[in-house]
Tab-separated table of C-alpha atoms in Angstrom:
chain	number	residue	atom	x	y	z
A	28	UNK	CA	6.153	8.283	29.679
A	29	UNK	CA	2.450	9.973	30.321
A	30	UNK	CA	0.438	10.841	26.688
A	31	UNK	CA	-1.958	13.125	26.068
A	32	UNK	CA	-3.815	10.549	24.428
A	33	UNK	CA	-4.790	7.277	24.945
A	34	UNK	CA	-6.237	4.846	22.345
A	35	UNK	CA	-7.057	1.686	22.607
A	36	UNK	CA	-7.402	-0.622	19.081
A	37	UNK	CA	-5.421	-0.229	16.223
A	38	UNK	CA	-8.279	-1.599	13.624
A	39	UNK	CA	-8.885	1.353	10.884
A	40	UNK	CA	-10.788	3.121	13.843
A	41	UNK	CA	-7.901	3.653	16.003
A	42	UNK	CA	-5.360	4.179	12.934
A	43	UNK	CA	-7.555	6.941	11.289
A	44	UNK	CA	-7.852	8.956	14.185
A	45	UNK	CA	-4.409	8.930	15.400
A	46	UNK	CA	-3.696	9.706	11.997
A	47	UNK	CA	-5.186	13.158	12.429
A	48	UNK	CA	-4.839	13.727	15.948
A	49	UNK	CA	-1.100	12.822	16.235
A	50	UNK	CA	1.103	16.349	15.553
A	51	UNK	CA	-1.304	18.095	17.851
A	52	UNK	CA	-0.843	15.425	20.697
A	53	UNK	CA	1.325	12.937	22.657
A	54	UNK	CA	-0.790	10.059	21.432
A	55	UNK	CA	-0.287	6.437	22.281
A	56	UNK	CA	-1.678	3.334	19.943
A	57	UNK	CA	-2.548	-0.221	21.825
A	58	UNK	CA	-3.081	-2.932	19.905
A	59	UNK	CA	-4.311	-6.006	21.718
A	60	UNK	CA	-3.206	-8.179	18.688
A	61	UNK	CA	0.401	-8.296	17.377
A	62	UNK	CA	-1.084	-7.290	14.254
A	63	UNK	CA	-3.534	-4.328	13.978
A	64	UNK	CA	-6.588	-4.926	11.775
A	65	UNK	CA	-6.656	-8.625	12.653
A	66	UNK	CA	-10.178	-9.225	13.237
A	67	UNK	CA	-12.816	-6.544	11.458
A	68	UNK	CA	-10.433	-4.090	9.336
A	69	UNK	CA	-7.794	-7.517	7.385
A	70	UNK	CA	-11.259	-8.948	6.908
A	71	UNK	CA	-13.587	-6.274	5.184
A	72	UNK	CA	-15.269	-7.373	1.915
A	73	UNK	CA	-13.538	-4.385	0.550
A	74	UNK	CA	-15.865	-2.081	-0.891
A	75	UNK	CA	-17.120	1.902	-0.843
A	76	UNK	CA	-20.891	2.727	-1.138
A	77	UNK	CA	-22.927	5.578	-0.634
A	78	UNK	CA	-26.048	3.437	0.616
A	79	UNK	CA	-24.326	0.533	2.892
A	80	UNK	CA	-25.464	1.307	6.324
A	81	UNK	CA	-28.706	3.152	4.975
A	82	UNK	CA	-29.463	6.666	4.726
A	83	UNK	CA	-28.207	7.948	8.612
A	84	UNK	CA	-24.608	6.609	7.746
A	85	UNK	CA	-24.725	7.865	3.996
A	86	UNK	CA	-23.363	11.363	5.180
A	87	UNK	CA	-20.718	9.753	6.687
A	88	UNK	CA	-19.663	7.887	3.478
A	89	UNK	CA	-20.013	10.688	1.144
A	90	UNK	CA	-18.377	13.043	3.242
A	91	UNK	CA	-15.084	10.110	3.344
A	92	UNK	CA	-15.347	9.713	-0.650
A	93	UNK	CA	-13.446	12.821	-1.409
A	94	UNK	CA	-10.673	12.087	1.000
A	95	UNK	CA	-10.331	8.309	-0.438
A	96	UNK	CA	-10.795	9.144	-4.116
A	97	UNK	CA	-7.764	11.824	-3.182
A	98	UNK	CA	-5.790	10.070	-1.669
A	99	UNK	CA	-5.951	6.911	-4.695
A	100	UNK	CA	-7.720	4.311	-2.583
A	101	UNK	CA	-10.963	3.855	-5.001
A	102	UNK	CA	-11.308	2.072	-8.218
A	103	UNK	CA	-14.792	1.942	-10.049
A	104	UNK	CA	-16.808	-0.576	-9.537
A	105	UNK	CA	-20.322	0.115	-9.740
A	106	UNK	CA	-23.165	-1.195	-7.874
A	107	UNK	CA	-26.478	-2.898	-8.779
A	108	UNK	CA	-29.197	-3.967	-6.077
A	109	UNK	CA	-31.528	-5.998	-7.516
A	110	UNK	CA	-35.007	-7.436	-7.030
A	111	UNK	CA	-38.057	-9.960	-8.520
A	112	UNK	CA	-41.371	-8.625	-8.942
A	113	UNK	CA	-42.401	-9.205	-5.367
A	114	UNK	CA	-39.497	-6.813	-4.446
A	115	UNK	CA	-40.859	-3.683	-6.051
A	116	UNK	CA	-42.006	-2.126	-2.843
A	117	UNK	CA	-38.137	-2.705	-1.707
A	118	UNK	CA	-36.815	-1.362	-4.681
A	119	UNK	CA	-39.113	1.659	-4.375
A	120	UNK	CA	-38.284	2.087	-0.755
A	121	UNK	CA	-34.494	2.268	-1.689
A	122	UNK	CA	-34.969	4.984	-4.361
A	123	UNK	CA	-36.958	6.916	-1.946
A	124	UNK	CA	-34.810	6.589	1.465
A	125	UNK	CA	-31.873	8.351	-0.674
A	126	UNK	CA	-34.176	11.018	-2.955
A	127	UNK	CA	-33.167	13.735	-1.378
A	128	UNK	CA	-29.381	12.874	-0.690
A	129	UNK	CA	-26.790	13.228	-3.497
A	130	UNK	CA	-26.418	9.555	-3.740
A	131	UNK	CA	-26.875	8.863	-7.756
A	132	UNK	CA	-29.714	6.257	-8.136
A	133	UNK	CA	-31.587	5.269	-11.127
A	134	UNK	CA	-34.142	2.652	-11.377
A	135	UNK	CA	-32.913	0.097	-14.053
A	136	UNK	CA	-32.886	-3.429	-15.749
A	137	UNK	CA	-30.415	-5.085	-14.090
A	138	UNK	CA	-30.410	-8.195	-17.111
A	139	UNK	CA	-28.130	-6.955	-19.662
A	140	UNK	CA	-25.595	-5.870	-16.490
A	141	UNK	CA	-25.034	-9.324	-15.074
A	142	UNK	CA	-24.478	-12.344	-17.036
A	143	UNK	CA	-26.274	-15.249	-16.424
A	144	UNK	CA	-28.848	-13.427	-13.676
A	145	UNK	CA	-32.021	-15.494	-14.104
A	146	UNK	CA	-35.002	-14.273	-15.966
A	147	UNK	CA	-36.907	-13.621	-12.425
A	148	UNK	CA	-34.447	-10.807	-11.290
A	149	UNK	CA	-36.257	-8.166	-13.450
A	150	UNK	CA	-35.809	-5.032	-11.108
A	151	UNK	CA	-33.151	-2.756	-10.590
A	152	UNK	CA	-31.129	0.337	-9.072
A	153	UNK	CA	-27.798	1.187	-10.538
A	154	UNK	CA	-25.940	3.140	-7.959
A	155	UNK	CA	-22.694	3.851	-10.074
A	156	UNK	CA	-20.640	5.797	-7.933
A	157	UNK	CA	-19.944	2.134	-5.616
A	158	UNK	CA	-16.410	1.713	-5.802
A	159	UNK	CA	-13.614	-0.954	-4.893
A	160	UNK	CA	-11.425	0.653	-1.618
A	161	UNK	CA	-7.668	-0.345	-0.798
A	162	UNK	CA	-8.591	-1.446	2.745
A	163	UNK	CA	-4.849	-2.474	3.383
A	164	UNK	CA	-3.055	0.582	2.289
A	165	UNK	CA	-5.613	2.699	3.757
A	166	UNK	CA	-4.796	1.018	7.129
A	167	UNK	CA	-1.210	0.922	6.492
A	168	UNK	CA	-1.105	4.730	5.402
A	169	UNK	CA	-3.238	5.690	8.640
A	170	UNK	CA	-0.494	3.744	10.970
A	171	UNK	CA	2.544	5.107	9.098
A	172	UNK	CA	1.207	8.734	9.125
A	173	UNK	CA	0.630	8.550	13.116
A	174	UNK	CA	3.932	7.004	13.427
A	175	UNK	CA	5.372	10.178	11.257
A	176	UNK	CA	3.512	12.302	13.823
A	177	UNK	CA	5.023	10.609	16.950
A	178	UNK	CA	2.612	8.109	17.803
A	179	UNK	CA	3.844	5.384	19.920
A	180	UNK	CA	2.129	2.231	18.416
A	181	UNK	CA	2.095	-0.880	21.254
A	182	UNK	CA	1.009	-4.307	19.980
A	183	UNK	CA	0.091	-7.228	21.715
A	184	UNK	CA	-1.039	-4.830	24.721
A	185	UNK	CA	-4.423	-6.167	26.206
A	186	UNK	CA	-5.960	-3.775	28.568
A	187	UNK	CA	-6.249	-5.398	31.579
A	188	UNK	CA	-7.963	-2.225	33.508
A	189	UNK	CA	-7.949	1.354	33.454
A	190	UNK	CA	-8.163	3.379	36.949
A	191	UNK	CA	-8.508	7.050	36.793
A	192	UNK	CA	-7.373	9.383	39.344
A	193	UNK	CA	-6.203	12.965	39.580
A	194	UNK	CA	-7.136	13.587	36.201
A	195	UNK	CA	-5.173	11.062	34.498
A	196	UNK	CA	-5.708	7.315	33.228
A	197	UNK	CA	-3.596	4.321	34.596
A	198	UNK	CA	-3.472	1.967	32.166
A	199	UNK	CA	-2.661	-1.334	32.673
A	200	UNK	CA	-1.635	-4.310	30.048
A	201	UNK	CA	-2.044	-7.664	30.785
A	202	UNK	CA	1.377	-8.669	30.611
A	203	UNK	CA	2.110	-6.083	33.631
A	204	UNK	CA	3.114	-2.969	31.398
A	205	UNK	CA	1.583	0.269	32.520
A	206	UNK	CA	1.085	3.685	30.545
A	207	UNK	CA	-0.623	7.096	31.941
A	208	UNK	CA	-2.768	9.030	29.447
A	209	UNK	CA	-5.158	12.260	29.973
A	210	UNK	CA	-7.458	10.823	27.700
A	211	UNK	CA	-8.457	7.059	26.975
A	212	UNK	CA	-10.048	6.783	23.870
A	213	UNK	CA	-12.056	3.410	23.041
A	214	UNK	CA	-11.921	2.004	19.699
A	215	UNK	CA	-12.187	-1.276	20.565
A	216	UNK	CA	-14.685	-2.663	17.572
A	217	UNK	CA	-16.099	-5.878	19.026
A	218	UNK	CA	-14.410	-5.390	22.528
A	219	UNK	CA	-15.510	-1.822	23.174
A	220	UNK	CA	-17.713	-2.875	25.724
A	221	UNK	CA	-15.223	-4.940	27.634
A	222	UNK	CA	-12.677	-1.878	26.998
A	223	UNK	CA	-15.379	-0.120	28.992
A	224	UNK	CA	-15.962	-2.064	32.111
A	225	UNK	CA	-12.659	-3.019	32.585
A	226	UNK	CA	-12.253	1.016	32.896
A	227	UNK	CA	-14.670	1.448	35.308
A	228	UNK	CA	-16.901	3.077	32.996
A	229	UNK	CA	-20.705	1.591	32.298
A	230	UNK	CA	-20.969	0.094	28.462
A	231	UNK	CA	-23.089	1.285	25.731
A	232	UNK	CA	-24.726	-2.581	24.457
A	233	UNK	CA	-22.118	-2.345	21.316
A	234	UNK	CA	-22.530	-5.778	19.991
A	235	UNK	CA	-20.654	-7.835	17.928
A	236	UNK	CA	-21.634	-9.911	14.848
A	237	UNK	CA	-20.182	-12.629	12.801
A	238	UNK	CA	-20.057	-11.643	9.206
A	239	UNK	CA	-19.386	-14.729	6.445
A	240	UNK	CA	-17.290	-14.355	3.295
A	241	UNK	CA	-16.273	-16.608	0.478
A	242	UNK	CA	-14.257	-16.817	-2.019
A	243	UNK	CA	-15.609	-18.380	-5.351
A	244	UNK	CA	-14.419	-19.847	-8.338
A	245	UNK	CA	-17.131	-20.138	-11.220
A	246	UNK	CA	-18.011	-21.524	-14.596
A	247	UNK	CA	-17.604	-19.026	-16.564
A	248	UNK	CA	-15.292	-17.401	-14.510
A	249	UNK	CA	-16.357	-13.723	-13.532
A	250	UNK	CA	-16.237	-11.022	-15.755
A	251	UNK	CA	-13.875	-8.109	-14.716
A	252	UNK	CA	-17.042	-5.932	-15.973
A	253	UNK	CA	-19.087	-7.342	-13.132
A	254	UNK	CA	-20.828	-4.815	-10.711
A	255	UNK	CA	-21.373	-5.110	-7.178
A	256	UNK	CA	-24.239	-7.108	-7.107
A	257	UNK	CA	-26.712	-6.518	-3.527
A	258	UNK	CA	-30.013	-8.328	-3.235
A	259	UNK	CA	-32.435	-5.653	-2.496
A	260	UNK	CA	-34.017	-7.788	-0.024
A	261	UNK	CA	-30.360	-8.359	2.368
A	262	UNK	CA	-30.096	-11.660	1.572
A	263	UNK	CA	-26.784	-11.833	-0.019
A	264	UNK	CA	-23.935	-9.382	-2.091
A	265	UNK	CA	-21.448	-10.513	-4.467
A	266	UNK	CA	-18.357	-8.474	-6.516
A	267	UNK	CA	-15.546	-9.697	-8.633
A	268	UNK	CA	-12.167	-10.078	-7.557
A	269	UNK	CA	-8.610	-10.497	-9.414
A	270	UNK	CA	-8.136	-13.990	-11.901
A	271	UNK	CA	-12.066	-14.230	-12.313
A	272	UNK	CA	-13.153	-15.341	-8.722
A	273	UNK	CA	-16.015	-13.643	-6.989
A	274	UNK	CA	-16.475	-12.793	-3.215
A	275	UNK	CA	-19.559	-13.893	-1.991
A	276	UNK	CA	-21.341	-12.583	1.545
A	277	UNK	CA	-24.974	-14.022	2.631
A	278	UNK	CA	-25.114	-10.952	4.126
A	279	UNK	CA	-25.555	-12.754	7.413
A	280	UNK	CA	-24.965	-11.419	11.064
A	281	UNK	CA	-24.667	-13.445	13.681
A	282	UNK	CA	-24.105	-12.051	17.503
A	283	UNK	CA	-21.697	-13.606	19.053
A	284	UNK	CA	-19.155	-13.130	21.966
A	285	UNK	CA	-16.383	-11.067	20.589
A	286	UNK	CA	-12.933	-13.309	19.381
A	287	UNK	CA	-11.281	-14.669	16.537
A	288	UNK	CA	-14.674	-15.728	14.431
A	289	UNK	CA	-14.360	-18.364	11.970
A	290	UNK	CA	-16.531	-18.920	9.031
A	291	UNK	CA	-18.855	-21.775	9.482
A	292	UNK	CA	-20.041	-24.344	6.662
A	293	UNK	CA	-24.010	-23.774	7.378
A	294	UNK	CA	-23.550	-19.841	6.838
A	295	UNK	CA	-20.868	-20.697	3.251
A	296	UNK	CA	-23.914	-23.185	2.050
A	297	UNK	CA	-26.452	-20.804	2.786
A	298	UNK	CA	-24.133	-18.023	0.531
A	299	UNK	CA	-23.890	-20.524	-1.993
A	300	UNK	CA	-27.821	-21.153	-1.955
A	301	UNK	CA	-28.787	-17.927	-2.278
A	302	UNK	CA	-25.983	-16.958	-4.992
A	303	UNK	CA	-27.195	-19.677	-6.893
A	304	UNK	CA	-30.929	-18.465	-6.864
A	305	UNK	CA	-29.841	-15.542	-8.772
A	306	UNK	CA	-27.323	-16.492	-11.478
A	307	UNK	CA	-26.920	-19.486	-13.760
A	308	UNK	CA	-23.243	-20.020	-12.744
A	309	UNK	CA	-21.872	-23.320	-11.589
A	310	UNK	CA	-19.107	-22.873	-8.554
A	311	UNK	CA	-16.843	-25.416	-9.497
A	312	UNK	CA	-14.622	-24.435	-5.998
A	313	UNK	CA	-14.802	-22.735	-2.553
A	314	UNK	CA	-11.022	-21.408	-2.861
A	315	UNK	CA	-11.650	-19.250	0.928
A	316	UNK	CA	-13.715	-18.837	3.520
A	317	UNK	CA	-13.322	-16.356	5.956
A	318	UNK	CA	-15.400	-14.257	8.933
A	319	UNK	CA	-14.944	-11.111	10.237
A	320	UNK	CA	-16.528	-9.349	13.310
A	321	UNK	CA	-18.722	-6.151	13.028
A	322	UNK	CA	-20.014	-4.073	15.726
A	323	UNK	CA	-23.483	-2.117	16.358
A	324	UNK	CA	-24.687	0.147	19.323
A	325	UNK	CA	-28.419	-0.662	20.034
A	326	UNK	CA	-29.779	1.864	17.566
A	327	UNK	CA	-27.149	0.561	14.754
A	328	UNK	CA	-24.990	4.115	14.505
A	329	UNK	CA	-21.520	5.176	15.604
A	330	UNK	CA	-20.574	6.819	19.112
A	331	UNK	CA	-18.487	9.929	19.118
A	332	UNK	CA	-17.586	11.701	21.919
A	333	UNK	CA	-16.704	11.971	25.885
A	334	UNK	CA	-19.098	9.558	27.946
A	335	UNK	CA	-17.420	10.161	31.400
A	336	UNK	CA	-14.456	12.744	32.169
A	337	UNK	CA	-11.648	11.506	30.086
A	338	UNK	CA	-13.116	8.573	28.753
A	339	UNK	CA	-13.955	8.995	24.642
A	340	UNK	CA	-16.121	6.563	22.572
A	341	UNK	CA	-15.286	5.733	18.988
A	342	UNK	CA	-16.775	2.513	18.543
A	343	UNK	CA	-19.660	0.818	17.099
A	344	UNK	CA	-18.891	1.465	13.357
A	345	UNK	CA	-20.901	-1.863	12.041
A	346	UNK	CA	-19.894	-2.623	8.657
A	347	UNK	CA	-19.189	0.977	7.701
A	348	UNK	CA	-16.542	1.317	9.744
A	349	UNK	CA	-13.664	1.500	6.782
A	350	UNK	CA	-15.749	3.631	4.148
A	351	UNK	CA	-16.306	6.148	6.763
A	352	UNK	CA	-12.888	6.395	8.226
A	353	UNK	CA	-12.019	9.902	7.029
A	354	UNK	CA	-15.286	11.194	8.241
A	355	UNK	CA	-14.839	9.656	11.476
A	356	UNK	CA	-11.602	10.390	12.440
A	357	UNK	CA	-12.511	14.650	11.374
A	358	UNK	CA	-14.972	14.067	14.118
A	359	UNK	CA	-12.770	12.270	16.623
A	360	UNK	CA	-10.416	15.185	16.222
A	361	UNK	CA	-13.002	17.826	16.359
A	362	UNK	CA	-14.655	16.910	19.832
A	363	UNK	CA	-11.090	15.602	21.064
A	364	UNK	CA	-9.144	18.734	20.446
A	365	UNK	CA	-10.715	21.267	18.498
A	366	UNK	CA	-11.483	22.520	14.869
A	367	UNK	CA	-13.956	21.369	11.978
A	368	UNK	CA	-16.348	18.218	11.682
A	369	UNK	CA	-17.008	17.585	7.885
A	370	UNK	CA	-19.460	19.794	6.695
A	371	UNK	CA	-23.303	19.249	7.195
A	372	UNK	CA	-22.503	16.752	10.146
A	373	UNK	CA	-23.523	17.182	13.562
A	374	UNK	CA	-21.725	14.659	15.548
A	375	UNK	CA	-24.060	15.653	18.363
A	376	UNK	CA	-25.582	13.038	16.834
A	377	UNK	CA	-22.971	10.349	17.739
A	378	UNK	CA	-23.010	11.111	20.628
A	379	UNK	CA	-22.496	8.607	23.899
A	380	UNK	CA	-25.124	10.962	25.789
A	381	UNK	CA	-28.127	9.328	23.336
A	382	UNK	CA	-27.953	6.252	25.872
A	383	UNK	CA	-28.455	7.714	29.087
A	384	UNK	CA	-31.858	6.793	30.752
């Protein structure tokens, strides 16, 4: 059978845009994995917030929250970034970078928020609208609604190459399986690049990073009133999950060769370091550990849009690449087959054209 539409990568990239591309299109869904979301998307730290990725990818966000708080896949949290003294210029620089968006920041004490923060954490910024996202079910409703529309989902297809001629994509899998497609669409996360050369087409630079994750158990255990706690400076975030354990990043990123990361102990004891520089709880246990892989074009936003005839980027979606989704697949549709980008967006922005010498 020949589709309209190509796309390769079933991570929350792939799934959101089929999602809204798939009753206007003969769409088809590779997965390289036998289970879509396997490496970036099943391993996000599971959270919403207006100023993760900084103030270019805040639009993004914002424009998604209506769409997730609609659709039931936010619960309040709250955030707090916090500083010392020697971090006032950081905390300043935060409240500034988002003045004029409509992100809600307020300079604060961040001491009666966060039991147990020591007394040298005296600074800062509430950002209250930070919220907890269903990354699962948001997946798993962006697969089953492109399956509704006729999306043919294939898993454990690896591209082996891509060929175009005569207008049209041969695609072929690695375990000899072939598909045809007008349009190949690359939302590959970490192996976007690759997706790219093995199509013939010249890659962007979209590199991948290890990001580390742990799960905690403490003494006391974690309050359920807990915030979203960010060091100001990047050096490590922490929330509360279900039972009173805590997730714990060092906020590290590591570039590495894309595949099936792994945390590793230097990057868990430098997460437990740093955590323990900023609150007077003892971890009795590590109860997980996990990694997952993030991806960044050279100048750290997304690319949206047609590189080379019939060839469509939708890759390099960093960290942000769940708490955008909605955003991202309006623009995917947009440029791919018509109508309305989310308002006050230019994807021209996105686009793959930025890279050209």
């Amino acid at each position: 059978m020949s589709y309209d539409i190509a796309i390769v990568g079933a991570g929350i990239a792939g799934a959101s845009l089929a999602a809204a591309i798939g009753d206007r299109a003969r769409v088809l869904l590779l997965e390289g994995e036998e289970r879509p979301g396997y490496h970036a998307t099943g391993r996000s730290a599971a959270f919403w917030s207006e100023t993760y990725g900084g103030p270019d990818i805040q639009p993004l966000t914002t424009a998604s929250g209506a769409a997730l708080q609609a659709g039931g896949y936010l619960d309040p949290l709250g955030a707090v970034h916090i500083g010392r003294g020697e971090d006032a210029p950081a905390i300043a620089a935060l409240l500034d970078e988002f003045a004029a968006s409509p992100v809600a920041l307020a300079a604060i004490d961040p001491q009666p928020l966060i039991p147990g923060l020591l007394p040298a954490w005296t600074l800062g910024v509430s950002e209250p609208t930070c919220a907890y996202i269903d990354v699962a079910r948001l997946h798993g409703d962006g697969l089953a609604q492109a399956a509704r529309s006729g999306t043919t989902l294939v898993s454990g297809a690896r591209l082996a190459a891509a060929t175009r001629r005569d207008r049209a994509w041969r695609i072929e899998i690695e375990d000899g399986r072939a598909f045809s497609a007008t349009i190949l669409v690359d939302a590959a996360g970490a192996w976007a690049d690759e997706v790219a050369v093995r199509s013939g087409v010249r890659p962007i630079g979209i590199t991948p990073y290890r990001r580390t994750m742990v799960q905690l158990q403490t003494d006391p255990l974690v309050p359920a009133t807990l915030p979203f706690v960010i060091d100001v400076n990047g050096g490590f975030y922490f929330k509360p999950e279900a039972g009173g354990r805590l997730w714990l990043s060092p906020h590290d990123e590591h570039p590495v060769v894309a595949h099936d990361v792994a945390a590793e102990e230097l990057d868990v004891a430098i997460a437990i370091d740093r955590f323990e520089q900023a609150v007077d709880w003892r971890v009795v246990r590590v109860e997980r550990r996990w990694a997952g892989l993030r991806s960044f074009a050279p100048d750290r936003l997304p690319v949206y849009g047609m590189a080379e005839p019939g060839f469509f980027w939708f890759a390099g979606q960093g960290g942000f690449g769940i708490q955008t989704a909605p955003a991202a697949a309006r623009i995917g549709a947009a440029l791919l087959l018509g109508g309305a980008s989310p308002d006050g967006i230019d994807p021209g922005r996105y686009a793959p054209a930025r890279f050209r010498s």
